[in-house]
Coordinates of C-alpha atoms in Angstrom, one line a residue:
Chain A
X1 CA -31.4 0.0 37.3
X2 CA -33.4 -2.1 35.0
X3 CA -31.9 -5.1 33.3
X4 CA -31.9 -4.6 29.5
X5 CA -29.8 -7.8 28.5
X6 CA -29.6 -11.0 30.1
X7 CA -27.4 -14.0 29.0
X8 CA -28.0 -17.4 30.6
X9 CA -25.9 -20.4 30.3
X10 CA -24.6 -19.5 26.9
X11 CA -22.1 -21.7 25.0
X12 CA -20.3 -20.3 22.0
X13 CA -18.0 -21.8 19.5
X14 CA -17.8 -23.2 16.0
X15 CA -19.2 -26.6 15.0
X16 CA -18.3 -29.0 17.7
X17 CA -15.5 -26.8 19.1
X18 CA -16.8 -25.1 22.3
X19 CA -14.9 -21.8 22.8
X20 CA -16.6 -20.6 26.0
X21 CA -19.2 -22.2 28.1
X22 CA -21.7 -21.4 30.9
X23 CA -21.6 -17.7 30.3
X24 CA -24.2 -15.9 32.4
X25 CA -24.4 -12.3 33.0
X26 CA -26.8 -9.3 32.9
X27 CA -26.4 -5.7 31.5
X28 CA -28.3 -3.0 33.3
X29 CA -30.0 0.1 31.5
X30 CA -27.6 3.0 31.0
X31 CA -24.3 1.2 32.0
X32 CA -21.3 0.7 30.0
X33 CA -20.5 -2.9 30.2
X34 CA -17.2 -4.2 29.0
X35 CA -16.4 -7.8 27.8
X36 CA -12.6 -8.2 28.4
X37 CA -10.0 -10.7 27.7
X38 CA -6.8 -11.4 25.7
X39 CA -6.7 -11.9 21.9
X40 CA -8.5 -15.0 20.7
X41 CA -10.3 -15.6 23.9
X42 CA -13.7 -15.5 22.1
X43 CA -14.8 -11.8 22.8
X44 CA -15.9 -11.1 19.3
X45 CA -17.6 -14.4 18.9
X46 CA -19.7 -13.7 22.0
X47 CA -20.4 -10.2 20.5
X48 CA -21.7 -11.9 17.4
X49 CA -23.8 -14.2 19.5
X50 CA -25.3 -11.3 21.5
X51 CA -26.2 -9.4 18.3
X52 CA -27.8 -12.5 16.7
X53 CA -25.2 -12.9 14.0
X54 CA -24.1 -16.4 15.4
X55 CA -26.5 -18.6 17.3
X56 CA -25.3 -19.8 20.7
X57 CA -24.4 -23.5 20.9
X58 CA -26.8 -23.6 23.9
X59 CA -28.2 -21.1 26.4
X60 CA -30.3 -18.0 25.9
X61 CA -29.7 -14.4 25.1
X62 CA -32.7 -12.2 26.1
X63 CA -33.2 -8.4 25.6
X64 CA -35.7 -7.2 28.2
X65 CA -38.4 -5.1 26.8
X66 CA -37.0 -4.5 23.4
X67 CA -37.7 -7.7 21.6
X68 CA -35.4 -10.4 20.3
X69 CA -32.4 -9.4 18.2
X70 CA -32.5 -9.3 14.3
X71 CA -36.2 -9.7 13.7
X72 CA -36.6 -9.0 10.1
X73 CA -39.8 -7.0 10.2
X74 CA -38.9 -4.5 12.9
X75 CA -36.1 -2.1 13.3
X76 CA -33.1 -3.5 15.0
X77 CA -33.1 -3.3 18.8
X78 CA -29.6 -2.2 18.9
X79 CA -26.8 -0.5 17.0
X80 CA -23.4 -2.1 16.3
X81 CA -20.1 -0.6 15.6
X82 CA -17.9 -3.2 13.9
X83 CA -14.2 -3.4 14.4
X84 CA -13.5 -2.3 10.9
X85 CA -16.4 0.3 11.1
X86 CA -18.0 -1.6 8.2
X87 CA -19.0 1.6 6.4
X88 CA -20.2 1.2 2.8
X89 CA -17.3 2.4 0.8
X90 CA -19.2 3.7 -2.2
X91 CA -21.5 5.8 -0.1
X92 CA -20.7 9.0 1.7
X93 CA -20.6 9.3 5.5
X94 CA -24.1 11.0 5.3
X95 CA -25.5 8.3 3.0
X96 CA -24.2 5.7 5.4
X97 CA -26.1 7.3 8.3
X98 CA -29.1 8.0 6.1
X99 CA -29.5 4.2 5.3
X100 CA -31.1 2.9 8.5
X101 CA -33.4 6.0 8.5
X102 CA -34.6 5.5 5.1
X103 CA -35.2 1.8 5.8
X104 CA -37.1 2.0 9.1
X105 CA -38.7 5.5 9.2
X106 CA -41.3 7.2 7.0
X107 CA -39.6 10.5 7.3
X108 CA -39.4 12.7 4.2
X109 CA -36.1 13.0 2.5
X110 CA -35.1 16.4 4.0
X111 CA -35.9 15.1 7.5
X112 CA -33.9 12.0 6.9
X113 CA -31.0 14.1 5.9
X114 CA -31.4 16.7 8.8
X115 CA -31.4 13.7 11.3
X116 CA -28.4 12.0 9.8
X117 CA -26.6 15.2 9.6
X118 CA -27.4 15.9 13.3
X119 CA -25.9 12.5 14.2
X120 CA -22.6 13.4 12.2
X121 CA -22.8 16.7 14.1
X122 CA -22.7 15.4 17.6
X123 CA -19.7 13.3 16.5
X124 CA -17.9 16.2 15.0
X125 CA -18.2 14.9 11.4
X126 CA -20.6 17.3 9.8
X127 CA -18.0 18.9 7.7
X128 CA -17.1 15.5 6.4
X129 CA -20.7 14.5 5.5
X130 CA -20.1 14.2 1.8
X131 CA -16.8 12.4 2.1
X132 CA -16.3 8.8 1.2
X133 CA -15.0 6.5 4.0
X134 CA -11.8 6.1 2.2
X135 CA -11.3 9.9 2.3
X136 CA -11.3 10.2 6.1
X137 CA -9.1 9.0 8.8
X138 CA -9.6 5.8 10.8
X139 CA -10.9 7.7 13.9
X140 CA -13.4 9.5 11.7
X141 CA -14.6 6.3 10.2
X142 CA -15.1 4.9 13.7
X143 CA -17.2 8.0 14.7
X144 CA -19.2 7.7 11.5
X145 CA -19.8 4.0 12.3
X146 CA -21.1 5.1 15.7
X147 CA -23.3 7.8 14.0
X148 CA -24.8 5.1 11.8
X149 CA -25.3 2.7 14.7
X150 CA -27.0 5.5 16.6
X151 CA -29.2 6.5 13.7
X152 CA -32.4 5.0 15.1
X153 CA -31.8 5.9 18.7
X154 CA -31.3 2.3 19.7
X155 CA -31.3 1.6 23.5
X156 CA -28.3 -0.6 23.3
X157 CA -25.0 -0.1 21.3
X158 CA -22.5 -2.9 20.9
X159 CA -19.0 -1.8 20.0
X160 CA -16.3 -4.4 18.9
X161 CA -12.9 -3.2 19.7
X162 CA -13.6 0.4 19.0
X163 CA -10.0 1.6 19.7
X164 CA -8.5 -1.0 17.4
X165 CA -5.9 0.6 15.1
X166 CA -6.3 4.2 16.6
X167 CA -3.6 6.3 18.1
X168 CA -4.0 7.0 21.9
X169 CA -5.3 10.6 21.5
X170 CA -8.0 9.4 18.9
X171 CA -8.7 6.5 21.2
X172 CA -9.3 8.8 24.1
X173 CA -11.6 11.0 21.9
X174 CA -13.6 7.9 21.3
X175 CA -13.8 7.2 25.0
X176 CA -15.4 10.6 25.4
X177 CA -17.9 9.8 22.6
X178 CA -18.8 6.6 24.6
X179 CA -19.2 8.6 27.7
X180 CA -21.4 11.2 25.9
X181 CA -23.7 8.4 24.6
X182 CA -23.9 6.8 27.9
X183 CA -24.3 9.9 30.1
X184 CA -26.1 12.3 27.9
X185 CA -28.1 10.1 25.7
X186 CA -28.7 7.3 28.2
X187 CA -27.6 4.6 25.8
X188 CA -26.6 1.3 27.3
X189 CA -23.1 0.3 25.7
X190 CA -21.7 -3.3 25.5
X191 CA -18.1 -2.8 24.6
X192 CA -15.6 -5.6 23.6
X193 CA -12.2 -4.4 24.2
X194 CA -8.8 -5.1 25.6
X195 CA -7.6 -1.5 25.9
X196 CA -6.8 -0.9 29.6
X197 CA -7.1 3.0 29.6
X198 CA -10.5 2.7 27.9
X199 CA -11.9 0.0 30.2
X200 CA -10.8 2.0 33.4
X201 CA -12.1 5.2 32.0
X202 CA -15.5 4.4 30.6
X203 CA -16.8 0.9 31.9
X204 CA -19.1 0.6 34.8
X205 CA -19.1 -3.1 35.0
X206 CA -17.2 -5.8 33.1
X207 CA -16.6 -9.5 32.7
X208 CA -13.3 -11.0 31.9
X209 CA -13.2 -14.1 29.5
X210 CA -10.4 -16.5 29.5
X211 CA -10.0 -19.1 26.7
X212 CA -8.1 -21.6 28.8
X213 CA -10.7 -21.4 31.6
X214 CA -13.4 -21.8 28.9
X215 CA -15.6 -19.1 30.5
X216 CA -15.9 -16.0 32.7
X217 CA -13.0 -15.7 35.3
X218 CA -13.9 -12.4 36.8
X219 CA -16.9 -9.9 36.9
X220 CA -17.4 -6.5 38.7
X221 CA -16.2 -3.0 38.3
X222 CA -13.0 -2.6 36.5
X223 CA -11.2 -0.6 39.0
X224 CA -12.2 -3.0 41.8
X225 CA -11.0 -5.9 39.8
X226 CA -7.7 -4.2 39.0
X227 CA -7.1 -3.3 42.7
X228 CA -8.6 -6.3 44.6
X229 CA -8.8 -9.4 42.5
X230 CA -6.6 -12.1 43.8
X231 CA -6.7 -14.0 40.5
X232 CA -3.3 -13.9 38.9
X233 CA -4.8 -13.9 35.4
X234 CA -7.0 -10.8 36.3
X235 CA -4.0 -9.1 37.9
X236 CA -1.9 -10.2 34.9
X237 CA -4.3 -8.5 32.5
X238 CA -4.6 -5.2 34.4
X239 CA -0.9 -5.0 35.1
X240 CA -0.1 -6.0 31.5
X241 CA 2.1 -8.7 32.7
X242 CA 2.5 -11.9 30.7
X243 CA 1.2 -15.0 32.5
X244 CA 2.4 -17.8 30.2
X245 CA 2.6 -16.6 26.7
X246 CA 3.9 -19.8 25.1
X247 CA 1.7 -22.3 26.9
X248 CA -1.5 -20.6 27.7
X249 CA -2.5 -19.3 31.1
X250 CA -0.9 -21.2 33.8
X251 CA -3.2 -20.4 36.7
Chain B
X1 CA -57.7 8.8 15.7
X2 CA -54.1 7.5 16.1
X3 CA -52.6 6.0 19.1
X4 CA -49.4 7.9 18.8
X5 CA -47.4 8.6 21.9
X6 CA -47.4 12.4 21.6
X7 CA -49.9 15.1 21.1
X8 CA -49.5 18.5 19.7
X9 CA -52.1 21.2 20.2
X10 CA -52.5 24.9 19.8
X11 CA -52.9 26.7 23.2
X12 CA -53.6 30.3 24.2
X13 CA -50.3 32.3 24.0
X14 CA -49.4 35.5 25.5
X15 CA -48.8 38.7 23.8
X16 CA -50.5 37.3 20.6
X17 CA -47.6 34.8 20.1
X18 CA -48.9 31.4 18.8
X19 CA -48.3 28.7 21.5
X20 CA -48.1 25.1 20.4
X21 CA -47.9 22.5 23.2
X22 CA -46.1 19.2 22.7
X23 CA -46.8 16.3 25.2
X24 CA -45.9 12.7 25.8
X25 CA -43.2 10.5 24.4
X26 CA -41.6 12.2 21.4
X27 CA -39.4 9.7 19.6
X28 CA -38.0 9.1 16.2
X29 CA -40.2 6.0 15.7
X30 CA -42.9 8.6 15.2
X31 CA -40.8 11.2 13.6
X32 CA -42.8 11.3 10.3
X33 CA -46.0 12.2 12.3
X34 CA -44.1 14.7 14.4
X35 CA -42.5 16.3 11.2
X36 CA -45.8 16.6 9.4
X37 CA -48.0 17.7 12.3
X38 CA -45.6 20.4 13.3
X39 CA -45.1 21.5 9.7
X40 CA -49.0 21.7 9.4
X41 CA -49.3 23.8 12.6
X42 CA -46.5 26.2 11.3
X43 CA -48.3 26.7 8.1
X44 CA -51.2 28.5 9.9
X45 CA -51.7 32.2 8.8
X46 CA -50.9 33.6 12.2
X47 CA -47.9 31.4 12.7
X48 CA -45.5 32.7 10.1
X49 CA -43.6 34.8 12.6
X50 CA -42.5 33.9 16.1
X51 CA -44.1 30.7 17.5
X52 CA -43.5 29.2 20.8
X53 CA -43.3 25.4 21.3
X54 CA -44.0 24.4 24.9
X55 CA -42.1 21.3 25.8
X56 CA -43.1 21.1 29.4
X57 CA -45.4 18.1 28.9
X58 CA -42.7 16.1 27.1
X59 CA -42.0 13.1 29.1
X60 CA -39.5 11.6 27.0
X61 CA -37.4 12.8 23.9
X62 CA -34.9 10.8 22.0
X63 CA -32.0 12.1 19.9
X64 CA -33.6 11.6 16.6
X65 CA -36.8 13.6 17.7
X66 CA -34.5 16.4 19.0
X67 CA -32.7 16.6 15.8
X68 CA -36.1 16.8 13.9
X69 CA -37.2 19.6 16.3
X70 CA -34.3 21.6 15.4
X71 CA -34.5 20.9 11.7
X72 CA -38.1 22.2 11.7
X73 CA -37.1 25.3 13.8
X74 CA -34.4 25.9 11.2
X75 CA -36.8 25.5 8.3
X76 CA -39.3 27.9 10.0
X77 CA -36.5 30.4 10.4
X78 CA -35.6 30.2 6.7
X79 CA -39.1 31.1 5.9
X80 CA -38.9 34.3 8.1
X81 CA -40.3 32.9 11.2
X82 CA -38.9 31.6 14.5
X83 CA -39.7 28.7 16.6
X84 CA -38.7 29.1 20.3
X85 CA -38.6 26.0 22.7
X86 CA -40.0 26.6 26.1
X87 CA -40.5 24.7 29.4
X88 CA -38.2 21.8 28.6
X89 CA -37.3 19.5 31.5
X90 CA -33.6 19.2 32.3
X91 CA -33.3 15.9 30.3
X92 CA -35.1 17.3 27.4
X93 CA -33.1 20.5 27.5
X94 CA -29.9 18.6 27.7
X95 CA -30.7 16.6 24.6
X96 CA -31.9 19.7 22.6
X97 CA -28.6 21.4 23.6
X98 CA -26.6 18.4 22.3
X99 CA -28.3 18.5 18.9
X100 CA -28.4 22.3 18.6
X101 CA -26.3 24.2 16.1
X102 CA -23.6 26.2 17.7
X103 CA -22.4 27.2 14.1
X104 CA -25.0 28.0 11.7
X105 CA -23.0 26.9 8.8
X106 CA -22.6 23.5 10.3
X107 CA -26.3 22.9 10.4
X108 CA -27.1 23.5 6.9
X109 CA -26.7 20.4 4.7
X110 CA -23.8 20.9 2.7
X111 CA -24.8 20.3 -1.0
X112 CA -22.6 18.1 -2.8
X113 CA -20.9 19.7 -5.9
X114 CA -22.5 19.0 -9.2
X115 CA -19.8 18.8 -11.8
X116 CA -20.4 20.4 -15.0
X117 CA -19.6 19.4 -18.5
X118 CA -16.3 21.1 -18.4
X119 CA -15.4 19.5 -15.1
X120 CA -16.3 16.0 -16.5
X121 CA -14.2 16.6 -19.6
X122 CA -11.2 17.7 -17.4
X123 CA -11.7 14.7 -15.2
X124 CA -11.7 12.3 -18.1
X125 CA -8.5 13.9 -19.6
X126 CA -6.9 13.6 -16.1
X127 CA -7.9 10.1 -15.7
X128 CA -6.8 9.1 -19.1
X129 CA -3.5 10.7 -18.4
X130 CA -3.2 8.9 -15.0
X131 CA -4.2 5.6 -16.6
X132 CA -1.6 6.0 -19.4
X133 CA 1.0 6.9 -16.8
X134 CA 0.1 3.8 -14.7
X135 CA 0.2 1.6 -17.7
X136 CA 3.7 3.0 -18.6
X137 CA 4.9 2.5 -15.1
X138 CA 3.4 -1.1 -14.9
X139 CA 5.2 -1.9 -18.2
X140 CA 8.5 -0.5 -16.9
X141 CA 8.1 -2.6 -13.8
X142 CA 7.3 -5.5 -15.9
X143 CA 10.3 -5.2 -18.0
X144 CA 12.5 -4.7 -15.0
X145 CA 10.9 -7.7 -13.2
X146 CA 11.3 -9.8 -16.5
X147 CA 15.0 -9.1 -16.6
X148 CA 15.4 -9.9 -12.8
X149 CA 13.3 -13.1 -13.3
X150 CA 15.5 -14.2 -16.3
X151 CA 18.7 -13.5 -14.2
X152 CA 17.2 -15.2 -11.2
X153 CA 14.5 -17.6 -12.2
X154 CA 14.0 -18.8 -8.6
X155 CA 12.8 -15.4 -7.6
X156 CA 9.6 -15.9 -9.4
X157 CA 6.9 -17.3 -7.1
X158 CA 5.8 -20.5 -8.9
X159 CA 4.3 -22.4 -6.0
X160 CA 0.7 -21.1 -7.0
X161 CA 1.3 -22.1 -10.7
X162 CA -0.5 -25.4 -10.3
X163 CA -3.6 -23.9 -8.7
X164 CA -3.7 -21.1 -11.3
X165 CA -3.3 -23.6 -14.2
X166 CA -6.2 -25.7 -12.7
X167 CA -8.4 -22.8 -12.2
X168 CA -7.8 -21.2 -15.7
X169 CA -7.4 -24.4 -17.6
X170 CA -9.1 -27.5 -16.2
X171 CA -12.0 -25.7 -14.7
X172 CA -12.5 -23.6 -17.8
X173 CA -12.5 -26.7 -20.2
X174 CA -16.3 -27.5 -20.0
X175 CA -17.5 -24.0 -20.8
X176 CA -14.9 -23.4 -23.5
X177 CA -15.8 -26.7 -25.2
X178 CA -19.5 -26.1 -25.0
X179 CA -19.5 -22.3 -26.2
X180 CA -17.2 -23.1 -29.1
X181 CA -19.2 -26.2 -30.1
X182 CA -22.4 -24.0 -30.2
X183 CA -20.5 -21.2 -32.1
X184 CA -19.4 -23.9 -34.6
X185 CA -22.9 -25.1 -34.9
X186 CA -24.5 -21.7 -35.4
X187 CA -21.8 -20.8 -37.9
X188 CA -22.3 -24.1 -39.8
X189 CA -26.1 -23.6 -39.8
X190 CA -25.9 -20.0 -41.1
X191 CA -23.3 -21.1 -43.7
X192 CA -25.2 -24.3 -44.6
X193 CA -28.4 -22.2 -45.4
X194 CA -26.5 -20.0 -47.9
X195 CA -24.3 -22.7 -49.4
X196 CA -27.2 -25.0 -49.9
X197 CA -29.0 -22.4 -52.1
X198 CA -25.9 -22.4 -54.4
X199 CA -25.2 -26.1 -54.2
X200 CA -22.1 -25.4 -52.2
X201 CA -22.7 -28.0 -49.4
X202 CA -19.3 -29.6 -49.8
X203 CA -17.7 -26.3 -48.8
X204 CA -19.3 -26.2 -45.4
X205 CA -16.2 -27.8 -43.7
X206 CA -14.0 -25.2 -45.4
X207 CA -16.1 -22.4 -44.1
X208 CA -16.5 -23.8 -40.5
X209 CA -13.0 -25.2 -40.3
X210 CA -11.1 -22.1 -41.4
X211 CA -13.4 -19.6 -39.5
X212 CA -13.1 -21.7 -36.3
X213 CA -9.4 -22.5 -36.4
X214 CA -8.2 -19.2 -37.7
X215 CA -10.6 -16.8 -36.0
X216 CA -13.4 -17.9 -33.7
X217 CA -11.6 -20.6 -31.7
X218 CA -8.7 -18.4 -30.5
X219 CA -11.0 -15.4 -29.9
X220 CA -13.9 -17.1 -28.3
X221 CA -11.3 -18.9 -26.0
X222 CA -9.6 -15.6 -25.2
X223 CA -13.0 -13.9 -24.4
X224 CA -14.1 -16.7 -22.1
X225 CA -10.5 -16.6 -20.4
X226 CA -10.9 -12.8 -20.1
X227 CA -14.3 -13.2 -18.4
X228 CA -13.3 -16.1 -16.0
X229 CA -9.6 -15.6 -15.3
X230 CA -9.0 -11.9 -16.3
X231 CA -11.9 -10.9 -14.1
X232 CA -10.8 -13.2 -11.3
X233 CA -7.2 -11.9 -11.3
X234 CA -8.4 -8.2 -11.4
X235 CA -10.7 -8.9 -8.4
X236 CA -8.1 -11.0 -6.5
X237 CA -5.2 -8.5 -6.9
X238 CA -7.6 -5.5 -6.3
X239 CA -8.6 -7.0 -3.0
X240 CA -5.1 -7.7 -2.1
X241 CA -4.2 -4.1 -3.0
X242 CA -6.9 -2.5 -0.9
X243 CA -6.2 -4.8 1.9
X244 CA -2.5 -3.7 1.8
X245 CA -1.2 -7.1 1.0
X246 CA 0.6 -5.9 -2.1
X247 CA 2.2 -3.2 0.0
X248 CA 3.2 -5.9 2.6
X249 CA 4.9 -7.8 -0.4
X250 CA 6.8 -4.9 -1.2
X251 CA 7.9 -4.3 2.4
X252 CA 8.9 -7.9 2.5
X253 CA 11.2 -7.3 -0.4
X254 CA 9.0 -9.2 -2.8
X255 CA 8.5 -7.6 -6.3
X256 CA 4.6 -7.9 -6.9
X257 CA 5.4 -8.4 -10.6
X258 CA 7.4 -11.5 -9.9
X259 CA 5.3 -12.7 -7.1
X260 CA 1.8 -12.1 -8.5
X261 CA 1.8 -11.1 -12.2
X262 CA 4.2 -13.5 -13.6
X263 CA 2.8 -16.8 -12.4
X264 CA -0.7 -15.6 -13.7
X265 CA 0.6 -14.7 -17.1
X266 CA 2.6 -17.8 -17.3
X267 CA -0.5 -19.9 -16.2
X268 CA -2.4 -18.3 -19.1
X269 CA 0.4 -18.9 -21.6
X270 CA 0.3 -22.6 -20.6
X271 CA -3.5 -23.1 -20.7
X272 CA -4.7 -20.8 -23.4
X273 CA -3.2 -22.8 -26.4
X274 CA -4.6 -26.0 -24.9
X275 CA -7.9 -24.4 -24.6
X276 CA -7.7 -23.0 -28.0
X277 CA -7.0 -26.5 -29.5
X278 CA -10.0 -27.8 -27.5
X279 CA -12.1 -24.9 -28.8
X280 CA -11.0 -25.7 -32.4
X281 CA -12.0 -29.2 -32.0
X282 CA -15.4 -28.4 -30.4
X283 CA -16.1 -25.9 -33.1
X284 CA -15.5 -28.1 -36.0
X285 CA -17.5 -30.8 -34.3
X286 CA -20.4 -28.3 -34.1
X287 CA -20.1 -27.8 -37.8
X288 CA -20.0 -31.7 -38.2
X289 CA -23.3 -32.0 -36.4
X290 CA -24.9 -29.4 -38.8
X291 CA -23.4 -31.1 -41.9
X292 CA -24.9 -34.4 -40.7
X293 CA -28.2 -33.4 -39.4
X294 CA -29.1 -30.4 -41.7
X295 CA -27.3 -31.2 -44.9
X296 CA -27.6 -35.0 -44.4
X297 CA -24.0 -35.2 -45.4
X298 CA -22.0 -38.3 -44.4
X299 CA -19.6 -37.5 -41.7
X300 CA -16.7 -38.8 -43.7
X301 CA -17.3 -36.3 -46.4
X302 CA -17.2 -33.4 -43.9
X303 CA -13.9 -34.8 -42.3
X304 CA -12.2 -35.3 -45.7
X305 CA -13.2 -31.8 -46.7
X306 CA -11.9 -30.5 -43.5
X307 CA -8.5 -32.3 -44.1
X308 CA -8.2 -30.7 -47.4
X309 CA -9.2 -27.2 -46.3
X310 CA -6.9 -27.0 -43.3
X311 CA -3.2 -27.2 -42.9
X312 CA -0.8 -26.7 -40.0
X313 CA -0.3 -22.9 -40.9
X314 CA -4.0 -22.3 -40.2
X315 CA -3.8 -24.0 -36.8
X316 CA -0.4 -22.2 -36.2
X317 CA -1.8 -18.8 -36.9
X318 CA -4.6 -19.5 -34.4
X319 CA -2.0 -20.6 -31.8
X320 CA 0.0 -17.5 -32.5
X321 CA -2.9 -15.3 -31.8
X322 CA -3.8 -17.2 -28.7
X323 CA -0.3 -16.7 -27.2
X324 CA -0.7 -12.9 -27.8
X325 CA -4.2 -13.1 -26.3
X326 CA -2.9 -14.9 -23.2
X327 CA -0.2 -12.4 -22.5
X328 CA -2.4 -9.4 -23.0
X329 CA -5.3 -10.8 -20.8
X330 CA -3.0 -11.6 -18.0
X331 CA -1.1 -8.3 -18.0
X332 CA -4.0 -6.0 -18.5
X333 CA -6.0 -7.8 -15.8
X334 CA -3.2 -7.8 -13.3
X335 CA -2.5 -4.2 -14.1
X336 CA -6.2 -3.2 -13.4
X337 CA -6.1 -5.3 -10.3
X338 CA -2.8 -3.7 -9.0
X339 CA -4.1 -0.1 -9.7
X340 CA -7.2 -0.6 -7.6
X341 CA -8.0 2.3 -5.3
X342 CA -10.8 2.5 -2.6
X343 CA -12.7 -0.2 -1.1
X344 CA -15.2 -2.7 -2.4
X345 CA -16.4 -0.3 -5.0
X346 CA -12.8 0.1 -6.2
X347 CA -12.5 -3.6 -6.7
X348 CA -15.7 -3.8 -8.6
X349 CA -14.5 -0.9 -11.0
X350 CA -11.1 -2.6 -11.4
X351 CA -12.9 -5.8 -12.4
X352 CA -15.1 -4.0 -14.8
X353 CA -12.4 -2.0 -16.3
X354 CA -10.2 -5.1 -16.5
X355 CA -12.8 -7.1 -18.6
X356 CA -13.6 -4.1 -20.9
X357 CA -9.8 -3.3 -21.4
X358 CA -9.1 -6.9 -22.1
X359 CA -11.9 -7.4 -24.7
X360 CA -10.8 -4.1 -26.4
X361 CA -7.2 -5.2 -26.5
X362 CA -8.1 -8.7 -27.8
X363 CA -10.1 -7.2 -30.7
X364 CA -7.2 -4.9 -31.6
X365 CA -4.7 -7.6 -31.4
X366 CA -6.9 -9.8 -33.6
X367 CA -7.2 -7.1 -36.2
X368 CA -3.5 -6.5 -36.3
X369 CA -2.6 -10.3 -36.5
X370 CA -5.3 -10.8 -39.3
X371 CA -4.0 -7.9 -41.3
X372 CA -0.4 -9.1 -40.9
X373 CA -1.3 -12.7 -41.8
X374 CA -3.1 -11.5 -44.9
X375 CA -0.1 -9.3 -45.9
X376 CA 2.2 -12.4 -45.5
X377 CA -0.3 -14.6 -47.3
X378 CA -0.5 -17.0 -44.4

């Protein structure tokens, strides 16, 4: 498999405060790559750095063959599903998906609508195309967010906590959407989550972040880590055991 | 010549069926070219019926292009023709299947309903009814909250009061003073031009003083407070409502009236009279500048005329008005904020509605007070 994203010696944080340091990893084309870790460990901050919303304090994020992130004159090289879905509340689901197509393609209006509706259709939302985000459920909003992120057929999709706030059944449905995107559409997916069932079901590779350690404490296939890692923090995460809730990780 | 990544050409078909051959990388990035070329080919005289699209030469197809192919096929079908895909590789076929319509009704873009005039009238009446009901419910809650607050004063959340007074009062002083100074000056200039023609220069102080103290000072101050603090309250409470913070307050046993509304209304009650006095002072100063500069009147003449023209009843009527303005601004803005529905657009609508409603209410209150004062000969 070809590498599509490489992260080298990246440090992230705010101002002088370094959250995580010496982050280096690669994401291969077509794989589902999960960034794991407990709440507040810096997963979402790392994601913001990967998608260019927050510059790294040091190090380099490189997208192989698809240009640097967030260049103003070219369509974005990736799609992003934000934790809150971040749909525009005054626009219908269809209008939300049409937005990037109108901005970055020269398709006529009926073709834009046809493509946007097709995106909603594969996510099971065509009947709700003219609903506002406030008129559909949280799971539907997530799927509409995915449809919008997918609008321009980006080679990489970033998902920030896709299961946050969803019930287990809806969350499992979303996992199937992730697998559909990866297996049927060949999209590379970088996923920030701490949902164990999701991780074990969809992720090919993962890294685990730890705030106390200040970086990556484990990497590999999630099932292998769950079964073979000798690290107490990794085992604690996969077995849902508290390590040291009051004083941080004690390992 | 274009350097596009796909090609579309007409090839010899079997049994007289037109045969189009699509080759190369067919991607959404070149979707507009694909759309126009395929449409052009399908407009040919002999291609109104069944047309075959050979996809055996397609090396790469993305989801957007697959959706476009299906949309073109559907449009061709609506015109009485048929577009059949042939020779797709396994990956291409899988993608086409994914974007294919299993249910025809799902594939037609559902047209949004265009409401007619009758619908608009019905919606307006419904909204007006809902709005009236919401205001009555809010008033009921307010009265209940007020009774509770009087019985248990400590239940009113006053820790924000200092911040609210600072934002509505101290932060608003410069703009209130400036605007009212300019209003006083404009009023003075307009009046001076007319009075000068009839030798009525000494009455400029009467004109400016009474107009500013009884009318413009309180009203302009209330309008500025509505624009600054009223809009701010509506937006703040609206955002809290859509973020479920207000619901959270209720679940914590806190009354939103006592926690959010009363401190804001109280803050306005404290600051608006002070701002109004400042506005009165700034307004008459604006008139003084005109008297000195335009009419070349000694300032002492203007001030003495002002002393003769104004008494405490004039200032009192203005202050009475401004108290009513403060209560109305706080209550209407908070009610609009707390009745916000939807997301960011809802907050915007609530803010707009708050400002418009407050301004309307201020003018109505002003008209009532002026009428009552004239009847009482105040």
